[in-house]
């Protein structure tokens, strides 16, 4: 490790995330949403690409399990678009996490994304990314006031308690 | 690996290279510690960080763990959480040391009015306020414009850089204080009329003049070399090879140190090192004289 680089994370994290997503299927299946093994592998690979393109590094299981949990009861997700939507939401999440200058905690950004997705975006990922979140980032970067949305995604504990 | 082996005086201790097994074990422990540090840094608010921030955290933790000075074999076997805490304790001790060095260096600044030196010392005072030993221990959050006659190796980082920088400032201050303020100011105004505003090292030209006066056997305290003295030095060095010139300069520096009562080895070695740097300049000046004669 003479060079300053971040090796040896990718394969371990990929395995960990795949395990988490497989376990998540048990919870999301009640909403008719599950991921096949192929989809899980593709999402794990997509995570690496999304992190790389947004210039980010992630430790542990990553955001995808929490993203899935946050969106699984959205009326705009179904079995046909679930995997692809998660992939795009993941990409969107990492991009705007950087674009907003680290101003949002993970839970805040997840909450805003969910609220906007179900609200003004009406299930359109394109609208969510190119309009709502872009406007929000511009506002934050201009130093304008911003309030956290009232609705927060369920945590694992809340989900278990339901 | 060199960062982990670097001693505080800037010398990198040569360790045998790690085996592949040791390298993998070290890498795994390092990345596990990095994940914990990243989680602490984000206070649990983020699972991801900008790559630049992660690299800064990585560099910092390697610097902290490196304070323990362990061999690759020991690093591969050790508990890195414990090493990290030990490294932090070491850095806190060095911070105390650095503050004391700063106070001593500030108290002994030569009274000649160079803005760059003053502003750099103000910046170093701010360093101790800005330095984040928990997350960015390898960084030097201040602007150091005033360059030393013998610069600190660039491989040093964090508080180690500052400590060595201040030690060398103390050496330079001590040397400059061997001359009266009037003599120093008169010399600097003569040689570099705008010295107060320039970013230049004060020690180097004064040391060069003092070594020259020693070679010419003229009084050192006045910092003024006569024309005869210059000619004598030119005559002397025209006949010398490089190695012989280095020897003469070393002898002159040694004699000067004795004359000025510079007794600490670091002060003498610093002066000898500065004197040796004069040889290329003397040779270049002689070559120009020959070219135009």
Coordinates of C-alpha atoms in Angstrom, one line a residue:
Chain A
X1 CA 0.0 0.0 0.0
X2 CA 2.8 2.4 -0.9
X3 CA 0.4 4.3 -3.2
X4 CA -2.4 6.2 -1.8
X5 CA -5.4 4.3 -3.1
X6 CA -8.5 2.6 -1.9
X7 CA -8.2 -1.0 -2.8
X8 CA -9.8 -4.2 -1.7
X9 CA -13.2 -2.8 -0.9
X10 CA -15.1 -3.7 -4.0
X11 CA -15.4 -7.5 -3.8
X12 CA -16.1 -7.7 -0.1
X13 CA -18.8 -4.9 -0.3
X14 CA -20.4 -6.5 -3.3
X15 CA -20.9 -9.8 -1.4
X16 CA -22.2 -8.0 1.7
X17 CA -24.7 -6.0 -0.3
X18 CA -25.9 -9.0 -2.2
X19 CA -26.6 -10.8 1.1
X20 CA -28.5 -7.7 2.4
X21 CA -30.6 -7.4 -0.7
X22 CA -31.4 -11.1 -0.6
X23 CA -32.5 -10.8 3.0
X24 CA -34.5 -7.7 2.0
X25 CA -36.7 -9.7 -0.4
X26 CA -38.4 -11.2 2.6
X27 CA -39.6 -7.8 3.7
X28 CA -40.5 -6.3 0.3
X29 CA -42.3 -9.3 -1.0
X30 CA -45.4 -8.2 0.9
X31 CA -45.6 -5.3 -1.5
X32 CA -45.1 -7.7 -4.4
X33 CA -41.5 -6.6 -4.9
X34 CA -38.6 -9.0 -5.1
X35 CA -35.3 -9.1 -6.8
X36 CA -33.9 -12.1 -8.6
X37 CA -30.3 -13.1 -8.1
X38 CA -29.4 -11.7 -11.5
X39 CA -31.0 -8.4 -10.6
X40 CA -29.2 -8.3 -7.3
X41 CA -25.9 -8.9 -9.0
X42 CA -26.6 -6.3 -11.6
X43 CA -27.5 -3.8 -8.9
X44 CA -24.3 -4.5 -6.9
X45 CA -22.3 -3.9 -10.1
X46 CA -24.3 -0.8 -10.8
X47 CA -23.5 0.5 -7.4
X48 CA -19.8 0.3 -8.1
X49 CA -20.3 2.2 -11.4
X50 CA -22.5 4.8 -9.8
X51 CA -20.0 5.4 -7.0
X52 CA -17.2 5.7 -9.5
X53 CA -19.0 8.1 -11.7
X54 CA -20.1 10.3 -8.7
X55 CA -16.6 10.2 -7.3
X56 CA -17.6 8.6 -4.1
X57 CA -16.5 5.7 -1.8
X58 CA -18.8 3.7 0.3
X59 CA -18.1 1.4 3.2
X60 CA -20.3 -1.4 4.6
X61 CA -23.5 -2.6 2.9
X62 CA -24.1 0.7 1.2
X63 CA -27.3 2.7 0.6
X64 CA -29.2 0.3 -1.6
X65 CA -30.9 -1.8 1.1
X66 CA -32.1 1.4 2.8
X67 CA -33.1 2.8 -0.6
X68 CA -35.2 -0.3 -1.3
X69 CA -36.8 -0.1 2.1
X70 CA -37.6 3.6 1.7
X71 CA -39.3 3.1 -1.7
X72 CA -40.8 -0.4 -1.5
X73 CA -44.3 0.9 -0.6
X74 CA -44.4 3.6 -3.2
X75 CA -47.5 3.3 -5.4
X76 CA -45.3 3.9 -8.5
X77 CA -43.1 0.8 -8.1
X78 CA -44.1 -2.6 -9.3
X79 CA -42.4 -5.9 -10.0
X80 CA -41.7 -4.9 -13.6
X81 CA -39.9 -1.7 -12.8
X82 CA -38.6 -2.4 -9.3
X83 CA -35.0 -3.4 -10.1
X84 CA -34.4 -0.8 -12.8
X85 CA -35.9 1.9 -10.6
X86 CA -33.7 0.9 -7.7
X87 CA -30.7 1.2 -10.0
X88 CA -31.6 4.7 -11.2
X89 CA -32.5 5.8 -7.7
X90 CA -29.2 4.6 -6.4
X91 CA -27.4 6.5 -9.2
X92 CA -29.5 9.6 -8.4
X93 CA -28.8 9.3 -4.7
X94 CA -25.0 9.3 -5.1
X95 CA -25.0 12.0 -7.7
X96 CA -27.0 14.4 -5.6
X97 CA -25.2 13.5 -2.4
X98 CA -22.1 15.0 -4.0
X99 CA -23.9 17.7 -6.0
X100 CA -25.4 19.2 -2.7
X101 CA -21.9 19.4 -1.2
X102 CA -22.6 16.7 1.5
X103 CA -25.2 19.0 3.0
X104 CA -27.8 16.2 3.4
X105 CA -27.5 13.2 5.6
X106 CA -28.5 9.9 3.9
X107 CA -31.9 9.8 5.7
X108 CA -32.7 13.3 4.7
X109 CA -31.9 12.8 1.1
X110 CA -33.8 9.5 1.0
X111 CA -36.8 11.1 2.6
X112 CA -36.8 14.0 0.1
X113 CA -36.4 11.7 -2.8
X114 CA -39.3 9.5 -1.7
X115 CA -41.6 12.5 -1.1
X116 CA -40.8 14.0 -4.4
X117 CA -41.1 10.7 -6.3
X118 CA -44.5 10.1 -5.0
X119 CA -45.5 13.8 -5.1
X120 CA -44.6 16.2 -7.9
X121 CA -42.6 13.6 -9.9
X122 CA -45.6 11.2 -9.9
X123 CA -43.2 8.2 -10.3
X124 CA -41.0 9.7 -13.0
X125 CA -37.4 9.1 -12.1
X126 CA -36.4 11.5 -14.9
X127 CA -38.5 14.3 -13.4
X128 CA -37.2 13.5 -9.9
X129 CA -33.5 13.7 -11.0
X130 CA -33.6 16.5 -13.6
X131 CA -36.2 18.8 -11.9
X132 CA -36.9 18.3 -8.2
X133 CA -33.5 17.3 -7.0
X134 CA -31.6 19.6 -9.4
X135 CA -33.7 22.6 -8.1
X136 CA -33.1 21.6 -4.5
X137 CA -29.3 21.4 -5.1
X138 CA -29.2 24.8 -6.7
X139 CA -31.2 26.2 -3.8
X140 CA -28.9 24.7 -1.2
X141 CA -25.8 25.7 -3.1
X142 CA -27.1 29.3 -3.2
X143 CA -27.4 29.1 0.6
X144 CA -31.2 29.3 0.6
X145 CA -33.2 28.0 3.6
X146 CA -34.3 24.4 3.3
X147 CA -36.5 22.3 5.6
X148 CA -36.5 18.6 6.0
X149 CA -39.6 16.9 4.7
X150 CA -42.1 15.7 7.3
X151 CA -42.3 12.1 6.0
X152 CA -39.3 9.9 6.8
X153 CA -38.6 6.5 5.4
X154 CA -39.1 3.5 7.7
X155 CA -36.0 2.2 9.4
X156 CA -35.5 -1.6 9.8
X157 CA -36.7 -1.3 13.4
X158 CA -39.9 0.5 12.5
X159 CA -40.5 -2.0 9.7
X160 CA -40.1 -4.9 12.2
X161 CA -42.5 -3.3 14.6
X162 CA -45.2 -2.9 12.1
Chain B
X1 CA 4.7 1.7 3.4
X2 CA 7.4 4.4 3.7
X3 CA 4.9 6.7 5.5
X4 CA 4.4 4.2 8.2
X5 CA 8.2 3.9 8.7
X6 CA 9.1 7.6 8.8
X7 CA 10.8 8.9 11.8
X8 CA 10.1 12.4 13.2
X9 CA 13.5 13.8 12.0
X10 CA 12.5 13.2 8.4
X11 CA 14.6 10.1 8.0
X12 CA 12.7 7.1 6.7
X13 CA 13.6 4.0 8.6
X14 CA 14.5 1.3 6.2
X15 CA 12.4 -1.8 7.0
X16 CA 12.4 -5.1 5.1
X17 CA 9.6 -5.2 2.6
X18 CA 6.5 -7.0 3.7
X19 CA 5.7 -10.5 2.5
X20 CA 2.6 -10.8 0.3
X21 CA 0.7 -12.3 3.3
X22 CA 1.7 -9.4 5.5
X23 CA 0.8 -6.9 2.8
X24 CA -2.7 -8.4 2.5
X25 CA -3.2 -8.5 6.2
X26 CA -2.0 -4.9 6.6
X27 CA -4.3 -3.8 3.8
X28 CA -7.3 -5.5 5.3
X29 CA -6.7 -4.0 8.7
X30 CA -6.1 -0.6 7.2
X31 CA -9.4 -0.7 5.3
X32 CA -11.3 -1.9 8.3
X33 CA -10.0 1.0 10.3
X34 CA -10.7 3.4 7.5
X35 CA -14.4 2.2 7.4
X36 CA -14.6 2.9 11.1
X37 CA -13.0 6.3 10.8
X38 CA -15.3 7.2 7.9
X39 CA -18.3 6.3 9.9
X40 CA -17.1 8.4 12.8
X41 CA -16.3 11.3 10.5
X42 CA -19.8 11.3 9.0
X43 CA -21.3 10.7 12.5
X44 CA -23.4 7.9 11.0
X45 CA -25.1 10.3 8.7
X46 CA -23.6 8.9 5.5
X47 CA -22.7 5.5 4.2
X48 CA -20.5 7.1 1.4
X49 CA -18.0 9.9 1.2
X50 CA -16.3 11.8 -1.6
X51 CA -13.3 9.9 -2.8
X52 CA -11.1 12.9 -2.0
X53 CA -12.3 12.9 1.6
X54 CA -11.8 9.1 1.9
X55 CA -8.2 9.4 0.6
X56 CA -7.5 12.2 3.1
X57 CA -8.8 10.0 5.9
X58 CA -6.7 7.1 4.7
X59 CA -3.6 9.2 4.5
X60 CA -4.3 10.5 8.0
X61 CA -4.8 7.1 9.6
X62 CA -1.7 5.7 8.0
X63 CA 0.2 8.6 9.4
X64 CA -1.2 8.1 12.8
X65 CA -0.6 4.3 12.9
X66 CA 2.9 5.0 11.5
X67 CA 3.8 6.9 14.6
X68 CA 4.1 3.6 16.3
X69 CA 7.1 2.7 14.1
X70 CA 6.3 -1.0 13.7
X71 CA 7.8 -3.4 11.2
X72 CA 5.5 -4.9 8.5
X73 CA 5.4 -8.1 10.5
X74 CA 4.3 -6.4 13.6
X75 CA 1.7 -4.3 11.7
X76 CA 0.2 -7.3 10.1
X77 CA -0.3 -8.9 13.5
X78 CA -1.3 -5.9 15.6
X79 CA -4.7 -4.6 16.6
X80 CA -5.0 -1.4 14.5
X81 CA -7.5 0.1 16.8
X82 CA -5.0 0.0 19.6
X83 CA -2.2 1.2 17.3
X84 CA -4.4 4.1 16.2
X85 CA -5.0 5.2 19.8
X86 CA -1.3 4.9 20.6
X87 CA -0.5 6.9 17.5
X88 CA -2.9 9.7 18.5
X89 CA -1.4 9.8 21.9
X90 CA 2.0 10.2 20.3
X91 CA 0.7 13.0 18.1
X92 CA -0.8 14.8 21.1
X93 CA 2.7 14.7 22.7
X94 CA 4.2 16.1 19.6
X95 CA 1.6 18.9 19.5
X96 CA 2.7 20.0 22.9
X97 CA 6.3 19.8 21.7
X98 CA 5.4 21.8 18.7
X99 CA 3.7 24.6 20.7
X100 CA 6.8 24.9 22.8
X101 CA 9.0 25.1 19.8
X102 CA 6.7 27.7 18.3
X103 CA 6.9 29.9 21.4
X104 CA 10.7 29.6 21.4
X105 CA 11.0 30.4 17.7
X106 CA 8.6 33.3 17.9
X107 CA 10.5 34.7 20.9
X108 CA 13.8 34.6 19.0
X109 CA 12.8 36.0 15.7
X110 CA 15.4 38.5 14.4
X111 CA 14.3 42.1 14.6
X112 CA 14.9 43.0 10.9
X113 CA 11.3 43.5 9.7
X114 CA 10.8 40.7 7.1
X115 CA 7.1 40.4 6.4
X116 CA 7.2 36.9 5.0
X117 CA 8.8 35.5 8.2
X118 CA 6.4 37.2 10.4
X119 CA 3.3 36.1 8.4
X120 CA 4.6 32.6 8.3
X121 CA 5.0 32.5 12.0
X122 CA 1.4 33.9 12.4
X123 CA 0.2 31.1 10.1
X124 CA 2.0 28.5 12.2
X125 CA 0.2 29.9 15.3
X126 CA -3.1 29.3 13.4
X127 CA -1.9 25.8 12.5
X128 CA -2.3 24.7 16.1
X129 CA -5.9 26.0 16.1
X130 CA -6.8 24.4 12.7
X131 CA -4.9 21.1 13.0
X132 CA -7.4 18.2 13.1
X133 CA -5.5 15.3 14.6
X134 CA -8.5 13.1 14.7
X135 CA -9.3 12.9 11.0
X136 CA -6.7 14.8 9.0
X137 CA -3.5 14.4 11.0
X138 CA -1.3 14.2 7.9
X139 CA -2.3 17.6 6.7
X140 CA -0.6 21.0 7.3
X141 CA -3.5 23.5 7.5
X142 CA -1.4 26.7 7.1
X143 CA 0.5 28.6 4.4
X144 CA 4.3 28.4 4.9
X145 CA 5.7 31.0 2.6
X146 CA 9.0 31.6 4.3
X147 CA 11.4 29.1 2.9
X148 CA 14.3 27.7 5.1
X149 CA 17.9 27.7 3.9
X150 CA 17.7 23.9 4.3
X151 CA 14.1 23.0 3.6
X152 CA 12.2 20.4 5.5
X153 CA 11.8 17.2 3.4
X154 CA 8.5 17.2 1.5
X155 CA 7.8 13.7 2.6
X156 CA 7.2 14.8 6.1
X157 CA 3.6 15.7 7.0
X158 CA 1.4 16.9 9.8
X159 CA 2.9 18.0 13.1
X160 CA 6.2 16.3 12.1
X161 CA 6.7 18.8 9.3
X162 CA 5.9 21.7 11.6
X163 CA 8.2 20.4 14.4
X164 CA 11.2 20.1 12.0
X165 CA 10.4 23.4 10.4
X166 CA 10.4 25.2 13.8
X167 CA 13.6 23.5 14.9
X168 CA 15.3 24.8 11.8
X169 CA 13.8 28.3 12.3
X170 CA 15.3 28.2 15.8
X171 CA 18.7 27.2 14.3
X172 CA 18.5 30.1 11.8
X173 CA 17.3 32.6 14.4
X174 CA 20.2 31.6 16.7
X175 CA 22.7 32.2 13.9
X176 CA 21.2 35.5 13.0
X177 CA 21.3 36.6 16.6
X178 CA 25.1 36.3 16.5
X179 CA 25.1 39.5 14.6
X180 CA 23.8 42.9 15.8
X181 CA 20.5 44.0 14.4
X182 CA 22.3 47.1 12.9
X183 CA 24.8 45.0 11.0
X184 CA 22.1 42.6 9.8
X185 CA 19.8 45.4 8.6
X186 CA 22.7 47.3 7.0
X187 CA 23.8 44.1 5.2
X188 CA 20.3 43.2 4.0
X189 CA 19.5 46.8 2.8
X190 CA 22.8 46.8 0.9
X191 CA 22.4 43.4 -0.7
X192 CA 18.6 43.3 -1.1
X193 CA 17.0 46.7 -0.5
X194 CA 13.5 45.3 -0.7
X195 CA 14.2 42.4 1.7
X196 CA 11.4 43.5 4.0
X197 CA 8.7 42.7 1.4
X198 CA 10.4 39.8 -0.4
X199 CA 9.8 36.1 0.3
X200 CA 13.4 35.2 0.8
X201 CA 15.3 33.4 3.5
X202 CA 17.4 35.7 5.7
X203 CA 19.8 33.0 7.0
X204 CA 21.2 32.0 3.6
X205 CA 22.7 35.4 2.4
X206 CA 24.0 36.2 5.9
X207 CA 25.6 32.8 6.2
X208 CA 27.1 33.1 2.7
X209 CA 28.6 36.4 3.6
X210 CA 29.9 35.2 7.0
X211 CA 31.5 32.1 5.3
X212 CA 33.0 34.4 2.7
X213 CA 34.5 36.7 5.3
X214 CA 35.9 33.6 7.1
X215 CA 37.6 32.4 3.9
X216 CA 39.0 35.9 3.3
X217 CA 40.1 36.1 6.9
X218 CA 38.2 39.4 7.3
X219 CA 36.1 40.5 10.3
X220 CA 32.8 38.6 10.4
X221 CA 30.7 40.8 12.6
X222 CA 30.4 43.7 10.2
X223 CA 29.1 41.5 7.3
X224 CA 31.0 43.5 4.8
X225 CA 33.5 41.9 2.4
X226 CA 36.2 44.1 0.9
X227 CA 37.1 44.0 -2.8
X228 CA 40.5 42.5 -1.8
X229 CA 38.6 39.8 0.1
X230 CA 36.5 38.9 -3.0
X231 CA 39.6 38.7 -5.1
X232 CA 41.3 36.5 -2.6
X233 CA 38.4 34.1 -2.6
X234 CA 38.2 34.1 -6.4
X235 CA 42.0 33.3 -6.6
X236 CA 41.6 30.6 -4.0
X237 CA 38.7 28.8 -5.7
X238 CA 39.9 29.2 -9.3
X239 CA 42.5 26.6 -8.6
X240 CA 40.2 24.1 -6.8
X241 CA 38.4 21.1 -7.9
X242 CA 34.8 20.5 -6.7
X243 CA 35.8 18.2 -3.9
X244 CA 38.5 20.5 -2.7
X245 CA 36.2 23.5 -2.9
X246 CA 33.7 21.6 -0.7
X247 CA 36.4 20.9 1.8
X248 CA 37.4 24.5 2.0
X249 CA 33.9 25.6 2.5
X250 CA 33.3 23.0 5.2
X251 CA 36.5 24.1 7.0
X252 CA 35.4 27.7 6.8
X253 CA 31.9 26.9 8.1
X254 CA 33.5 24.9 10.9
X255 CA 35.8 27.8 11.8
X256 CA 32.9 30.3 11.6
X257 CA 30.8 28.1 14.0
X258 CA 33.7 28.1 16.4
X259 CA 34.2 31.9 16.1
X260 CA 30.5 32.5 16.7
X261 CA 30.3 30.0 19.5
X262 CA 27.7 27.8 17.8
X263 CA 28.2 24.7 19.9
X264 CA 25.1 22.7 19.2
X265 CA 25.8 20.0 16.5
X266 CA 22.6 20.8 14.7
X267 CA 23.6 24.5 14.3
X268 CA 27.1 23.5 13.0
X269 CA 25.7 20.9 10.6
X270 CA 23.2 23.4 9.3
X271 CA 25.9 26.0 8.7
X272 CA 28.1 23.4 6.9
X273 CA 25.2 22.3 4.8
X274 CA 24.5 26.0 3.8
X275 CA 28.2 26.6 3.1
X276 CA 28.4 23.6 0.7
X277 CA 25.6 25.1 -1.2
X278 CA 27.8 28.1 -2.0
X279 CA 30.2 26.1 -4.2
X280 CA 28.0 26.1 -7.4
X281 CA 27.4 29.8 -7.0
X282 CA 31.0 30.6 -6.5
X283 CA 32.0 28.5 -9.5
X284 CA 29.3 30.1 -11.6
X285 CA 30.5 33.6 -10.6
X286 CA 34.1 32.7 -11.4
X287 CA 33.1 31.3 -14.8
X288 CA 31.3 34.6 -15.5
X289 CA 34.4 36.5 -14.6
X290 CA 36.5 34.3 -16.9
X291 CA 34.0 34.6 -19.7
X292 CA 34.2 38.4 -19.5
X293 CA 37.9 38.7 -18.8

